[in-house]
Coordinates of C-alpha atoms in Angstrom, one line a residue:
X273 CA 0.0 0.0 0.0
X274 CA 1.3 3.5 -0.9
X275 CA 0.9 4.9 2.6
X276 CA -2.4 3.0 2.5
X277 CA -3.1 4.5 -1.0
X278 CA -5.6 7.2 -1.7
X279 CA -8.7 6.0 0.2
X280 CA -8.2 6.2 3.9
X281 CA -10.5 6.6 6.9
X282 CA -8.8 7.6 10.1
X283 CA -8.9 10.4 12.7
X284 CA -9.2 14.2 13.3
X285 CA -6.8 16.9 14.7
X286 CA -5.5 18.5 17.9
X287 CA -8.1 20.8 19.7
X288 CA -10.8 20.3 17.2
X289 CA -11.2 18.1 14.1
X290 CA -9.1 19.5 11.3
X291 CA -10.7 22.6 9.7
X292 CA -8.7 24.5 7.0
X293 CA -5.0 24.5 6.8
X294 CA -3.2 27.7 7.8
X295 CA -0.8 29.4 5.3
X296 CA 2.4 31.2 5.8
X297 CA 3.1 34.4 3.8
X298 CA 5.4 32.4 1.6
X299 CA 3.0 29.7 0.8
X300 CA 0.2 32.2 0.2
X301 CA 2.6 34.1 -2.3
X302 CA 3.3 30.7 -4.1
X303 CA -0.4 29.9 -4.4
X304 CA -1.2 33.3 -5.8
X305 CA 1.6 33.0 -8.3
X306 CA 0.2 29.6 -9.4
X307 CA -3.2 31.2 -10.1
X308 CA -1.9 34.6 -11.0
X309 CA -4.2 34.8 -14.1
X310 CA -7.3 34.0 -11.9
X311 CA -8.9 36.5 -9.6
X312 CA -6.9 37.2 -6.5
X313 CA -7.7 35.0 -3.5
X314 CA -9.0 36.4 -0.2
X315 CA -6.4 36.7 2.5
X316 CA -8.8 36.0 5.3
X317 CA -9.6 32.5 6.7
X318 CA -12.2 31.5 9.2
X319 CA -11.4 31.8 12.8
X320 CA -11.5 28.0 13.2
X321 CA -8.9 27.7 10.5
X322 CA -6.6 30.0 12.4
X323 CA -6.7 27.6 15.3
X324 CA -5.9 24.6 13.1
X325 CA -2.6 22.9 13.4
X326 CA -2.2 22.0 9.8
X327 CA 0.1 23.7 7.4
X328 CA -0.6 23.0 3.7
X329 CA 1.2 25.1 1.3
X330 CA -1.0 24.3 -1.7
X331 CA -4.4 24.8 0.1
X332 CA -5.9 28.2 -0.4
X333 CA -8.5 30.2 1.5
X334 CA -11.9 31.0 0.1
X335 CA -11.5 33.2 -3.0
X336 CA -13.7 35.2 -5.3
X337 CA -13.7 33.2 -8.5
X338 CA -13.6 35.0 -11.9
X339 CA -17.1 35.7 -13.4
X340 CA -16.2 34.1 -16.7
X341 CA -15.9 30.4 -17.3
X342 CA -12.7 29.1 -18.9
X343 CA -12.9 28.2 -22.5
X344 CA -14.5 24.8 -23.3
X345 CA -11.2 23.5 -24.6
X346 CA -9.8 23.8 -21.1
X347 CA -12.2 21.1 -19.9
X348 CA -11.4 19.0 -23.0
X349 CA -7.8 18.9 -22.3
X350 CA -8.0 18.7 -18.5
X351 CA -6.0 15.8 -17.1
X352 CA -7.1 16.0 -13.5
X353 CA -9.3 12.9 -13.7
X354 CA -6.3 10.9 -15.2
X355 CA -3.7 12.3 -12.8
X356 CA -6.0 11.7 -9.7
X357 CA -6.0 7.9 -10.4
X358 CA -2.3 7.9 -9.3
X359 CA -2.3 10.5 -6.6
X360 CA -3.0 10.5 -2.9
X361 CA -6.3 12.3 -2.0
X362 CA -4.4 15.0 -0.3
X363 CA -2.4 15.6 -3.5
X364 CA -5.6 15.8 -5.6
X365 CA -7.1 18.6 -3.4
X366 CA -4.7 21.3 -4.7
X367 CA -5.7 20.4 -8.3
X368 CA -9.3 20.9 -7.4
X369 CA -8.5 24.3 -5.9
X370 CA -6.8 25.3 -9.1
X371 CA -9.8 24.2 -11.3
X372 CA -12.1 26.2 -9.0
X373 CA -9.9 29.3 -9.4
X374 CA -9.8 28.9 -13.2
X375 CA -13.5 28.0 -13.5
X376 CA -12.8 25.1 -15.7
X377 CA -15.9 23.4 -14.4
X378 CA -19.1 24.9 -12.7
X379 CA -18.2 25.9 -9.2
X380 CA -20.9 23.6 -7.7
X381 CA -19.4 20.6 -9.4
X382 CA -15.9 21.3 -8.0
X383 CA -17.3 21.9 -4.5
X384 CA -19.1 18.6 -4.6
X385 CA -15.9 16.9 -5.7
X386 CA -14.1 18.7 -2.7
X387 CA -16.6 17.3 -0.2
X388 CA -16.4 13.7 -1.6
X389 CA -12.6 13.9 -1.4
X390 CA -12.5 15.4 2.1
X391 CA -15.1 13.0 3.5
X392 CA -12.5 10.2 3.0
X393 CA -9.9 12.1 5.0
X394 CA -10.1 13.6 8.5
X395 CA -10.5 17.2 7.4
X396 CA -14.1 17.0 8.5
X397 CA -14.7 20.6 9.6
X398 CA -13.2 21.8 6.3
X399 CA -15.7 19.5 4.5
X400 CA -18.5 20.8 6.7
X401 CA -17.6 24.4 5.9
X402 CA -17.8 23.7 2.1
X403 CA -21.0 21.7 2.6
X404 CA -22.7 24.7 4.4
X405 CA -21.5 27.1 1.8
X406 CA -22.6 24.9 -1.1
X407 CA -26.1 24.1 0.3
X408 CA -26.6 27.3 2.2
X409 CA -27.3 25.5 5.5
X410 CA -26.2 26.0 9.1
X411 CA -25.8 22.3 9.9
X412 CA -24.4 19.2 8.4
X413 CA -25.8 15.7 7.8
X414 CA -26.0 13.4 10.8
X415 CA -23.6 11.0 9.2
X416 CA -20.9 13.7 8.9
X417 CA -21.4 14.7 12.6
X418 CA -21.2 11.0 13.7
X419 CA -18.0 10.6 11.7
X420 CA -16.6 13.7 13.5
X421 CA -17.2 12.0 16.9
X422 CA -15.6 8.9 15.8
X423 CA -12.6 10.8 14.7
X424 CA -12.3 12.5 18.0
X425 CA -12.5 9.2 19.8
X426 CA -9.7 7.8 17.6
X427 CA -7.6 10.9 18.2
X428 CA -7.8 10.3 22.0
X429 CA -7.0 6.6 21.7
X430 CA -4.0 7.2 19.4
X431 CA -2.6 10.1 21.4
X432 CA -2.6 7.8 24.5
X433 CA -0.8 5.0 22.7
X434 CA 1.8 7.3 21.1
X435 CA 2.4 9.5 24.2
X436 CA 5.6 7.9 25.3
X437 CA 7.4 8.0 22.0
X438 CA 6.1 11.5 21.1
X439 CA 7.3 12.9 24.4
X440 CA 10.7 11.3 23.8
X441 CA 11.0 12.8 20.3
X442 CA 9.9 16.2 21.5
X443 CA 13.4 16.7 22.9
X444 CA 15.3 17.6 19.7
X445 CA 18.6 18.0 21.5
X446 CA 18.5 14.4 22.8
X447 CA 17.4 13.0 19.4
X448 CA 20.2 14.9 17.7
X449 CA 22.8 13.6 20.2
X450 CA 21.6 10.0 19.8
X451 CA 21.8 10.3 16.0
X452 CA 25.4 11.7 16.1
X453 CA 26.4 8.8 18.5
X454 CA 24.7 6.4 16.2
X455 CA 22.5 5.3 19.1
X456 CA 19.2 6.2 17.5
X457 CA 18.0 2.6 17.1
X458 CA 15.3 0.5 18.6
X459 CA 17.5 -1.7 20.7
X460 CA 19.1 1.2 22.5
X461 CA 15.9 3.2 23.0
X462 CA 14.2 0.1 24.5
X463 CA 17.1 -0.5 26.9
X464 CA 17.8 3.2 27.9
X465 CA 14.4 4.9 27.4
X466 CA 11.8 2.2 27.6
X467 CA 10.6 2.8 24.0
X468 CA 9.6 -0.6 22.6
X469 CA 8.4 -2.0 19.3
X470 CA 4.8 -1.3 20.2
X471 CA 5.6 2.4 20.8
X472 CA 7.2 2.6 17.4
X473 CA 4.2 1.0 15.8
X474 CA 2.0 3.5 17.5
X475 CA 4.2 6.3 16.1
X476 CA 3.5 5.1 12.6
X477 CA -0.3 5.1 13.2
X478 CA -0.2 8.5 14.9
X479 CA 1.9 10.0 12.0
X480 CA -0.5 8.7 9.5
X481 CA -3.4 10.0 11.6
X482 CA -1.7 13.5 11.6
X483 CA -1.4 13.4 7.9
X484 CA -5.0 12.5 7.4
X485 CA -5.8 15.6 9.5
X486 CA -3.7 17.8 7.2
X487 CA -1.0 18.4 9.8
X488 CA 1.7 17.7 7.3
X489 CA 4.5 19.2 9.3
X490 CA 4.1 16.9 12.2
X491 CA 3.4 13.9 10.1
X492 CA 6.6 14.5 8.1
X493 CA 8.7 14.8 11.2
X494 CA 7.1 11.7 12.9
X495 CA 7.5 9.6 9.7
X496 CA 11.2 10.7 9.4
X497 CA 11.8 9.5 12.9
X498 CA 9.8 6.3 12.3
X499 CA 11.9 5.3 9.2
X500 CA 15.0 5.6 11.4
X501 CA 13.6 3.2 14.0
X502 CA 11.4 0.7 12.1
X503 CA 12.4 -2.8 11.3
X504 CA 9.4 -3.5 9.0
X505 CA 10.5 -2.8 5.4
X506 CA 6.8 -2.7 4.2
X507 CA 6.0 0.0 6.8
X508 CA 9.2 1.7 6.0
X509 CA 8.3 2.1 2.4
X510 CA 4.8 3.3 3.3
X511 CA 6.3 5.9 5.6
X512 CA 8.6 7.1 2.8
X513 CA 5.6 7.7 0.6
X514 CA 3.9 9.6 3.4
X515 CA 7.1 11.7 4.0
X516 CA 7.2 12.5 0.3
X517 CA 3.6 13.7 0.2
X518 CA 4.0 15.8 3.4
X519 CA 7.0 17.6 1.9
X520 CA 5.2 18.2 -1.4
X521 CA 2.1 19.7 0.4
X522 CA 4.4 21.9 2.5
X523 CA 6.3 23.0 -0.6
X524 CA 9.6 22.0 0.8
X525 CA 11.1 21.1 -2.5
X526 CA 14.7 20.4 -1.5
X527 CA 13.5 17.8 1.0
X528 CA 11.0 16.5 -1.6
X529 CA 13.9 15.9 -4.0
X530 CA 15.7 13.9 -1.4
X531 CA 12.5 11.9 -0.8
X532 CA 12.0 11.2 -4.5
X533 CA 15.6 9.9 -4.8
X534 CA 15.1 7.6 -1.8
X535 CA 11.6 6.5 -3.1
X536 CA 13.0 5.8 -6.6
X537 CA 15.6 3.5 -5.1
X538 CA 13.2 1.8 -2.9
X539 CA 10.8 1.2 -5.9
X540 CA 13.6 -0.2 -8.0
X541 CA 15.1 -2.4 -5.3
X542 CA 11.8 -3.9 -3.9
X543 CA 10.7 -7.4 -4.9
X544 CA 7.2 -7.1 -6.3
X545 CA 4.7 -10.0 -6.8
X546 CA 4.7 -9.4 -10.5
X547 CA 6.3 -7.2 -13.2
X548 CA 2.9 -5.5 -13.6
X549 CA 3.0 -4.5 -9.9
X550 CA 6.4 -2.9 -10.5
X551 CA 5.1 -1.0 -13.4
X552 CA 2.2 0.3 -11.3
X553 CA 4.7 1.5 -8.6
X554 CA 6.8 3.4 -11.2
X555 CA 3.6 5.0 -12.7
X556 CA 2.5 6.2 -9.2
X557 CA 6.1 7.6 -8.6
X558 CA 6.2 9.7 -11.7
X559 CA 2.8 11.1 -11.1
X560 CA 3.8 12.2 -7.5
X561 CA 7.1 13.6 -8.9
X562 CA 5.3 16.0 -11.1
X563 CA 4.9 18.4 -8.1
X564 CA 8.7 18.4 -7.7
X565 CA 9.6 18.6 -11.4
X566 CA 7.6 21.8 -12.0
X567 CA 8.5 23.6 -8.7
X568 CA 12.1 22.7 -8.0
X569 CA 14.8 24.8 -9.8
X570 CA 16.2 21.7 -11.4
X571 CA 13.0 19.9 -11.9
X572 CA 12.8 20.2 -15.7
X573 CA 16.2 18.5 -16.0
X574 CA 15.1 15.9 -13.5
X575 CA 11.8 15.0 -15.4
X576 CA 13.8 14.5 -18.7
X577 CA 16.4 12.3 -17.0
X578 CA 13.8 10.1 -15.3
X579 CA 11.2 9.8 -18.1
X580 CA 13.8 8.9 -20.7
X581 CA 15.0 6.0 -18.6
X582 CA 13.8 2.9 -20.5
X583 CA 11.8 1.3 -17.7
X584 CA 10.0 4.5 -16.9
X585 CA 9.3 5.4 -20.4
X586 CA 7.8 1.9 -20.8
X587 CA 5.6 2.5 -17.7
X588 CA 4.5 5.8 -19.1
X589 CA 3.6 4.4 -22.6
X590 CA 1.8 1.4 -21.1
X591 CA -0.2 3.2 -18.3
X592 CA 0.0 6.9 -18.5
X593 CA 0.7 8.3 -22.0
X594 CA -0.8 11.7 -20.9
X595 CA 2.4 12.3 -19.0
X596 CA 4.1 12.9 -22.4
X597 CA 2.5 16.4 -22.3
X598 CA 4.7 17.3 -19.3
X599 CA 7.8 15.8 -20.8
X600 CA 7.2 17.8 -24.0
X601 CA 6.7 21.0 -22.0
X602 CA 9.9 20.4 -20.1
X603 CA 12.0 19.9 -23.2
X604 CA 10.4 22.9 -25.0
X605 CA 11.2 25.2 -22.0
X606 CA 14.7 23.8 -21.4
X607 CA 17.1 25.1 -24.0
X608 CA 20.0 23.0 -22.5
X609 CA 18.2 19.7 -23.3
X610 CA 17.1 20.3 -26.9
X611 CA 19.1 17.3 -27.9
X612 CA 16.4 15.1 -26.5
X613 CA 13.8 16.6 -28.8
X614 CA 14.4 14.1 -31.6
X615 CA 13.9 11.2 -29.2
X616 CA 10.6 12.7 -28.0
X617 CA 9.3 13.3 -31.4
X618 CA 10.1 9.7 -32.3
X619 CA 8.1 8.5 -29.3
X620 CA 5.1 10.8 -30.1
X621 CA 4.9 9.5 -33.6
X622 CA 4.2 6.0 -32.2
X623 CA 1.6 7.1 -29.6
X624 CA -2.2 7.5 -30.0
X625 CA -2.3 10.0 -27.2
X626 CA -2.3 13.7 -28.3
X627 CA -3.1 17.2 -27.1
X628 CA -2.1 20.6 -28.4
X629 CA 1.4 20.5 -26.9
X630 CA 2.4 17.1 -28.5
X631 CA 0.6 18.0 -31.7
X632 CA 2.6 21.2 -32.0
X633 CA 5.8 19.2 -32.1
X634 CA 4.5 16.8 -34.6
X635 CA 3.3 19.6 -36.9
X636 CA 6.5 21.4 -36.7
X637 CA 9.1 18.6 -36.8
X638 CA 7.4 15.8 -38.6
X639 CA 5.0 17.4 -41.0
X640 CA 6.8 20.8 -41.3
X641 CA 3.3 22.3 -41.3
X642 CA 4.1 25.8 -40.1
X643 CA 0.5 27.1 -40.3
X644 CA -0.7 24.0 -38.4
X645 CA 2.0 24.5 -35.8
X646 CA 0.9 28.1 -35.3
X647 CA -2.6 27.0 -34.8
X648 CA -1.6 24.4 -32.3
X649 CA 0.6 27.0 -30.5
X650 CA -2.5 29.2 -30.0
X651 CA -4.3 26.1 -28.6
X652 CA -1.4 25.5 -26.3
X653 CA -2.2 28.8 -24.5
X654 CA -5.5 27.4 -23.3
X655 CA -3.9 24.1 -22.1
X656 CA -1.1 25.9 -20.3
X657 CA -3.3 28.5 -18.7
X658 CA -5.5 25.7 -17.2
X659 CA -3.0 23.1 -16.3
X660 CA -1.9 23.0 -12.6
X661 CA 1.6 22.1 -13.4
X662 CA 2.3 24.1 -16.5
X663 CA 0.6 27.4 -15.8
X664 CA 3.9 28.8 -14.4
X665 CA 5.9 28.2 -17.5
X666 CA 3.4 29.6 -20.1
X667 CA 5.5 32.7 -21.1
X668 CA 8.7 30.6 -21.3
X669 CA 6.9 28.0 -23.4
X670 CA 5.6 30.5 -25.9
X671 CA 9.0 32.2 -26.2
X672 CA 10.8 28.8 -26.9
X673 CA 8.1 27.5 -29.2
X674 CA 8.4 30.7 -31.3
X675 CA 12.1 30.1 -31.4
X676 CA 11.5 26.5 -32.7
X677 CA 9.2 27.8 -35.4
X678 CA 11.7 30.5 -36.5
X679 CA 14.7 28.1 -36.5
X680 CA 12.9 25.4 -38.4
X681 CA 11.6 27.8 -40.9
X682 CA 15.1 29.3 -41.3
X683 CA 16.6 25.8 -42.1
X684 CA 14.5 25.4 -45.2
X685 CA 14.4 29.0 -46.4
X686 CA 17.2 31.3 -47.6
X687 CA 15.1 34.6 -47.5
X688 CA 12.2 35.3 -45.1
X689 CA 9.6 38.0 -45.3
X690 CA 9.3 39.6 -41.8
X691 CA 5.6 40.4 -42.2
X692 CA 4.8 36.7 -43.1
X693 CA 6.9 35.5 -40.2
X694 CA 5.2 37.9 -37.8
X695 CA 1.8 36.5 -38.8
X696 CA 3.1 32.9 -38.1
X697 CA 4.4 34.0 -34.7
X698 CA 1.3 36.0 -33.8
X699 CA 3.2 39.3 -33.5
X700 CA 3.0 42.7 -35.1
X701 CA 5.7 43.7 -37.6
X702 CA 7.8 45.9 -35.3
X703 CA 7.7 43.4 -32.5
X704 CA 8.7 40.6 -34.8
X705 CA 11.6 42.5 -36.1
X706 CA 12.9 43.4 -32.7
X707 CA 12.4 39.8 -31.6
X708 CA 14.4 38.5 -34.6
X709 CA 17.2 41.0 -34.0
X710 CA 17.6 39.9 -30.4
X711 CA 17.4 36.3 -31.5
X712 CA 20.2 36.7 -34.1
X713 CA 22.3 38.4 -31.4
X714 CA 21.7 35.8 -28.7
X715 CA 22.0 32.7 -30.9
X716 CA 24.7 34.0 -33.2
X717 CA 22.7 33.0 -36.3
X718 CA 24.5 33.8 -39.6
X719 CA 21.8 36.2 -40.8
X720 CA 21.1 39.8 -41.7
X721 CA 18.0 41.9 -41.7
X722 CA 17.2 44.1 -44.7
X723 CA 14.9 46.7 -43.2
X724 CA 14.0 48.3 -46.6
X725 CA 12.9 45.1 -48.2
X726 CA 11.5 43.8 -44.9
X727 CA 13.3 40.4 -45.1
X728 CA 15.8 38.3 -43.2
X729 CA 18.6 36.9 -45.3
X730 CA 20.0 33.6 -44.1
X731 CA 23.5 32.4 -45.0
X732 CA 24.8 28.9 -44.9
X733 CA 26.4 28.0 -41.6
X734 CA 28.3 24.7 -41.5
X735 CA 28.3 23.0 -38.1
X736 CA 31.8 22.6 -36.6
X737 CA 33.2 19.3 -35.8
X738 CA 33.3 20.2 -32.1
X739 CA 29.6 21.0 -32.2
X740 CA 28.7 17.8 -34.0
X741 CA 30.5 15.8 -31.3
X742 CA 28.8 17.7 -28.4
X743 CA 25.4 17.2 -30.1
X744 CA 26.0 13.5 -30.5
X745 CA 27.3 12.9 -26.9
X746 CA 24.9 15.2 -24.9
X747 CA 22.7 12.2 -23.9
X748 CA 25.4 9.7 -23.6
X749 CA 25.8 10.0 -19.8
X750 CA 22.1 9.3 -19.1
X751 CA 21.9 6.5 -21.6
X752 CA 25.1 4.8 -20.2
X753 CA 23.6 5.1 -16.7
X754 CA 20.3 3.6 -17.7
X755 CA 22.1 0.7 -19.5
X756 CA 24.4 0.0 -16.5
X757 CA 21.5 0.2 -14.1
X758 CA 19.5 -2.3 -16.2
X759 CA 22.4 -4.7 -16.5
X760 CA 23.1 -4.5 -12.7
X761 CA 19.4 -5.1 -11.9
X762 CA 19.2 -8.1 -14.1
X763 CA 22.4 -9.5 -12.5
X764 CA 21.0 -9.1 -9.1
X765 CA 17.8 -10.7 -10.1
X766 CA 19.5 -13.7 -11.6
X767 CA 21.7 -14.0 -8.5
X768 CA 18.7 -14.0 -6.2
X769 CA 16.9 -16.6 -8.2
X770 CA 20.0 -18.9 -8.0
X771 CA 20.1 -18.5 -4.3

């Protein structure tokens, strides 16, 4: 179970059952940036939310949604239902918040989806707030109230069971000293502090409980301690998934990158019941990793490195071809990794999945249909604007896409009319001319602009031997690593079967 997978039913939070996550100034700023093209969110939260102990960076307070619905194409190309199949419920909630802000779907539908999602967590007061707002009522159904009482009872029980180990871990100086002395292990703690296996087991359940309440900070800390003390490999793997989710929801990206590395190693080294189960685990991992890839400063390099590993590409093609959208966007916005473009286009030619982003690449680099590529680029605006992960790279995507169109057009034309090129790039004549001048300067193209005739004159530019070698060997390191890792894994598997 991936931290017991997406459908869990456990308990509530500290003084009251979890209401709405509080947000720091930094997390509020990040949330506003992510939905910067939607109407601004309200900075006020309910008084009950201010008392809550949870800290969820992606969760937003109640906001005034824009009066105009998103274009119908936004709904057509929305991947939330596909992504949600492979995400924890808590990770799905930020996607619903984003859809509500963008008005991709009617607000009532999104609110109903939020309630259905929250009812399977312990954020019961948060669900109750949404229910009252949606149905304009002052009370909630009896079943929701009964569940709240059950949650509080579970909270009391788990708090008692985990009290000893929680009190021990509340002394950070002692814990740090034990770690430095390499004495932070179950045997020493049992002998010196009376913390036994049953206490460590209670810690896992208590951490999982806190996560269900939305108290991701506490959950992440407890799960980190648990992983250092547990002897159950299955529970340890589940705790790692929970720690990863907690760091994602707190927007602690450096920690999330470390979690991702550990989790990838755990997925690859674990013995699964069947090859299909292994493929499922890889598919879950790449979906969760999207949060890191499009928020960490080196994320777009990481997504290219991971997705192009043969075993992960096989998992994507078999179970989640929609992820090719994000790989395509990462390559288009990453000038240093353009050498991978040919490999991506080759993969896209064999796939039945398509959206405006993948179709743009096929139109431009396979069919050389510049008018069709321009049409798809315009459609990409709607996709990028209403995609939770890609909205932040919309401007960069458009800039690089225009560069692709210009460079490809220059390869097959010696003289280019600026007015015609401006039409293809959806720019006015003066802006297009300035853009071309800057591009020639920055990329050192062998070209000159004839302002009188309104043309760009291209000259032959032979590629140097050095550039050819660099181009051919750019992806050599990652491909060599993938090959050596595959050989090592097969060798270990064969050795295990012999034993």
